[in-house]
DNA sequence: CATTGACTTAAACGGGCGTTTGAATTTAGC
DNA sequence: GCTAAATTCAAACGCCCGTTTAAGTCAATG
């Protein structure tokens, strides 16, 4: 009876225990980040999760649907945290415009914090990089819809940087996302490059570094282009 | 007779025509960047290249060896161009230290130029992001060895930014690489975010933007961390 | 013009893939 | 404690993968 699959797909809290689904999601998050969606087989995945091979298809419907569910879980938490920090910064500014540095902090801190402390969001950002172009079309569309959440930051930054044309704000926000991605995709290169000097141990220090760098880039003098 | 595979693998210029090998490499570069190494089948790849299915194994030995050859071709050209620009900047400085902005330009310009004008290096940077963690171990080792080329830029930047501790220079160079990667991995998100306002049409303008941003980040005031 | 060697081709190989099945087992409601 | 649904399980399905094979093509060589 596969009624469970459809029900569980629609509503998050069925009567049955939720353990298996989460165990699978956690294992998938780890493996998809280490390798690639299509490089990880369901046999490898279910074995790492300690569940039966058929469990993925039973609980999610397909491997593709698992990827989508995985992304949804991570995106919801990350965007919720970012939105909360941005709202708090705006309240602190008393209805005015928060300084660039605080907007940047709202964007950067959740990604760093959650990615290394929470088991649920661990490696989420690294996974996003792989999902693009690899996963099913539906997953890619979800990534694009994520843009809506970034729009809030674009607007806030545009108010804080009134001398910049709109498109320049978008470009610099885009670069800021690239800096964040570098924390999850190429750390090995940095460790090699620095001879082990640079590592992801002190998260607060790393966060401060990223915020300094991104803030400076956003506040860079504007020289008209093209 | 598979003698051809070994010979062609060792020496770049056999007596036979080189067309097929290059056609395969070009098709692989495009497809591996669009999807993922393991998401592209040899049947799909050889069909796109217009060659026989067995051609990859004949000319490269295996799918893995193709990936390695592909990376080698791109890395050689990119690093050569970067090294040349850096050397020229140093000569312009008359033995002294070039300004940060010129070091950054030497790092950034080849990646942008080659990636969009040359058919050989097109999509090379986007491919690198996927190769990490997906490809065979040998490919990953090659990526790490690439670090040697970045070391020159780290040294040059350290001289230009003497107030920064060494590890801070490494971190900021790392972030600079992340900004460059953002040009090849998430352009779709930027296009969506900006409503089509931002695009990769005017390469000179984009290059100037990246250089501005990265230079500002590198020159950001240093606040002691952790 | 026969021979050689580089290259191409179509066909096949075993293996691992995502998925499905149907029976066994566990869980929840009465 | 019975019933019925939800879940787990081992086994199998067919498909497509990377690779190999052996025959075929073609240009250059002597």
Coordinates of C-alpha atoms in Angstrom, one line a residue, chain A residues 9-152:
Chain A
X9 CA 4.1 14.1 0.7
X10 CA 1.3 16.5 1.3
X11 CA 1.1 16.9 5.0
X12 CA 4.2 17.1 7.1
X13 CA 2.8 15.4 10.2
X14 CA 1.2 12.1 9.6
X15 CA 0.3 9.7 12.4
X16 CA 3.3 7.6 11.7
X17 CA 6.7 8.4 13.1
X18 CA 8.8 10.8 11.0
X19 CA 12.1 9.3 11.8
X20 CA 12.9 7.6 8.6
X21 CA 12.2 10.6 6.4
X22 CA 14.5 12.8 8.4
X23 CA 17.3 10.2 8.5
X24 CA 17.1 10.0 4.8
X25 CA 17.2 13.7 4.3
X26 CA 20.2 14.1 6.6
X27 CA 22.1 11.4 4.8
X28 CA 21.2 12.9 1.5
X29 CA 22.3 16.4 2.5
X30 CA 25.7 15.1 3.5
X31 CA 26.3 12.9 0.5
X32 CA 24.9 15.3 -2.2
X33 CA 27.2 17.9 -0.8
X34 CA 30.3 15.7 -0.8
X35 CA 29.7 14.3 -4.3
X36 CA 26.8 15.2 -6.6
X37 CA 23.2 14.4 -6.9
X38 CA 23.7 12.1 -9.8
X39 CA 27.0 10.7 -8.4
X40 CA 25.2 9.3 -5.3
X41 CA 23.3 6.1 -5.8
X42 CA 20.2 5.3 -3.8
X43 CA 22.0 2.1 -2.6
X44 CA 24.9 4.1 -1.3
X45 CA 22.5 6.7 0.2
X46 CA 20.1 4.2 1.9
X47 CA 23.0 2.2 3.3
X48 CA 24.6 5.3 4.8
X49 CA 21.2 6.2 6.3
X50 CA 20.7 2.7 7.6
X51 CA 17.3 2.3 5.9
X52 CA 16.0 -0.1 3.3
X53 CA 16.7 0.7 -0.4
X54 CA 13.0 1.1 -1.1
X55 CA 12.5 3.6 1.7
X56 CA 13.3 6.6 -0.5
X57 CA 10.8 5.7 -3.2
X58 CA 8.2 4.9 -0.5
X59 CA 8.6 8.1 1.5
X60 CA 9.4 10.6 -1.3
X61 CA 8.2 9.0 -4.5
X62 CA 11.5 9.2 -6.4
X63 CA 15.1 10.2 -6.1
X64 CA 14.3 13.5 -7.8
X65 CA 11.5 14.2 -5.3
X66 CA 13.9 13.6 -2.5
X67 CA 16.2 16.3 -3.8
X68 CA 13.4 18.7 -4.0
X69 CA 12.2 17.9 -0.5
X70 CA 15.7 18.3 0.7
X71 CA 16.1 21.7 -0.8
X72 CA 12.8 22.9 0.5
X73 CA 13.7 21.9 4.0
X74 CA 16.9 23.9 3.9
X75 CA 15.6 26.9 2.0
X76 CA 12.7 27.5 4.4
X77 CA 15.0 27.6 7.5
X78 CA 17.7 29.7 5.9
X79 CA 15.3 32.3 4.5
X80 CA 13.3 32.5 7.7
X81 CA 16.5 33.2 9.7
X82 CA 17.7 35.8 7.2
X83 CA 14.3 37.6 7.1
X84 CA 14.2 37.7 10.9
X85 CA 17.6 39.3 11.2
X86 CA 16.9 41.8 8.5
X87 CA 13.6 42.7 10.2
X88 CA 15.4 43.2 13.5
X89 CA 18.0 45.4 11.9
X90 CA 15.3 47.5 10.4
X91 CA 13.5 47.8 13.7
X92 CA 16.7 48.8 15.3
X93 CA 17.0 51.6 12.7
X94 CA 13.6 52.9 13.9
X95 CA 11.9 52.7 10.5
X96 CA 14.9 54.2 8.8
X97 CA 17.6 52.4 6.8
X98 CA 20.0 50.1 8.6
X99 CA 23.7 50.6 7.8
X100 CA 25.1 48.4 5.1
X101 CA 27.1 46.4 7.5
X102 CA 24.0 45.2 9.4
X103 CA 22.1 44.3 6.2
X104 CA 25.1 42.2 5.2
X105 CA 25.2 40.6 8.6
X106 CA 21.6 39.5 8.3
X107 CA 22.4 38.0 5.0
X108 CA 25.7 36.2 6.0
X109 CA 25.2 35.1 9.6
X110 CA 22.4 32.6 9.1
X111 CA 24.3 30.9 6.3
X112 CA 27.4 30.5 8.4
X113 CA 25.7 29.7 11.7
X114 CA 23.2 27.1 10.4
X115 CA 25.6 25.5 8.1
X116 CA 28.0 24.4 10.8
X117 CA 26.0 24.1 14.0
X118 CA 22.7 22.6 12.9
X119 CA 22.6 19.0 11.6
X120 CA 19.6 19.9 9.5
X121 CA 21.2 22.7 7.5
X122 CA 24.7 21.3 7.5
X123 CA 26.2 21.5 3.9
X124 CA 23.0 23.0 2.6
X125 CA 24.8 25.8 0.8
X126 CA 27.3 23.5 -0.8
X127 CA 24.4 21.4 -2.1
X128 CA 22.8 24.4 -3.8
X129 CA 25.8 24.9 -6.0
X130 CA 25.4 21.3 -7.2
X131 CA 21.7 21.4 -7.6
X132 CA 21.9 24.0 -10.3
X133 CA 21.9 22.4 -13.7
X134 CA 22.0 18.9 -12.3
X135 CA 18.7 18.3 -10.6
X136 CA 15.3 18.0 -12.1
X137 CA 13.7 21.1 -13.7
X138 CA 11.4 21.5 -10.7
X139 CA 14.4 21.9 -8.4
X140 CA 15.9 24.5 -10.6
X141 CA 12.6 26.4 -10.6
X142 CA 12.6 26.4 -6.9
X143 CA 16.1 27.8 -6.8
X144 CA 14.9 30.6 -9.0
X145 CA 11.9 31.3 -6.8
X146 CA 14.3 31.7 -3.9
X147 CA 15.2 34.9 -5.6
X148 CA 12.1 36.5 -4.1
X149 CA 13.7 36.3 -0.7
X150 CA 16.9 38.0 -1.9
X151 CA 14.8 40.8 -3.3
X152 CA 14.2 42.1 0.2

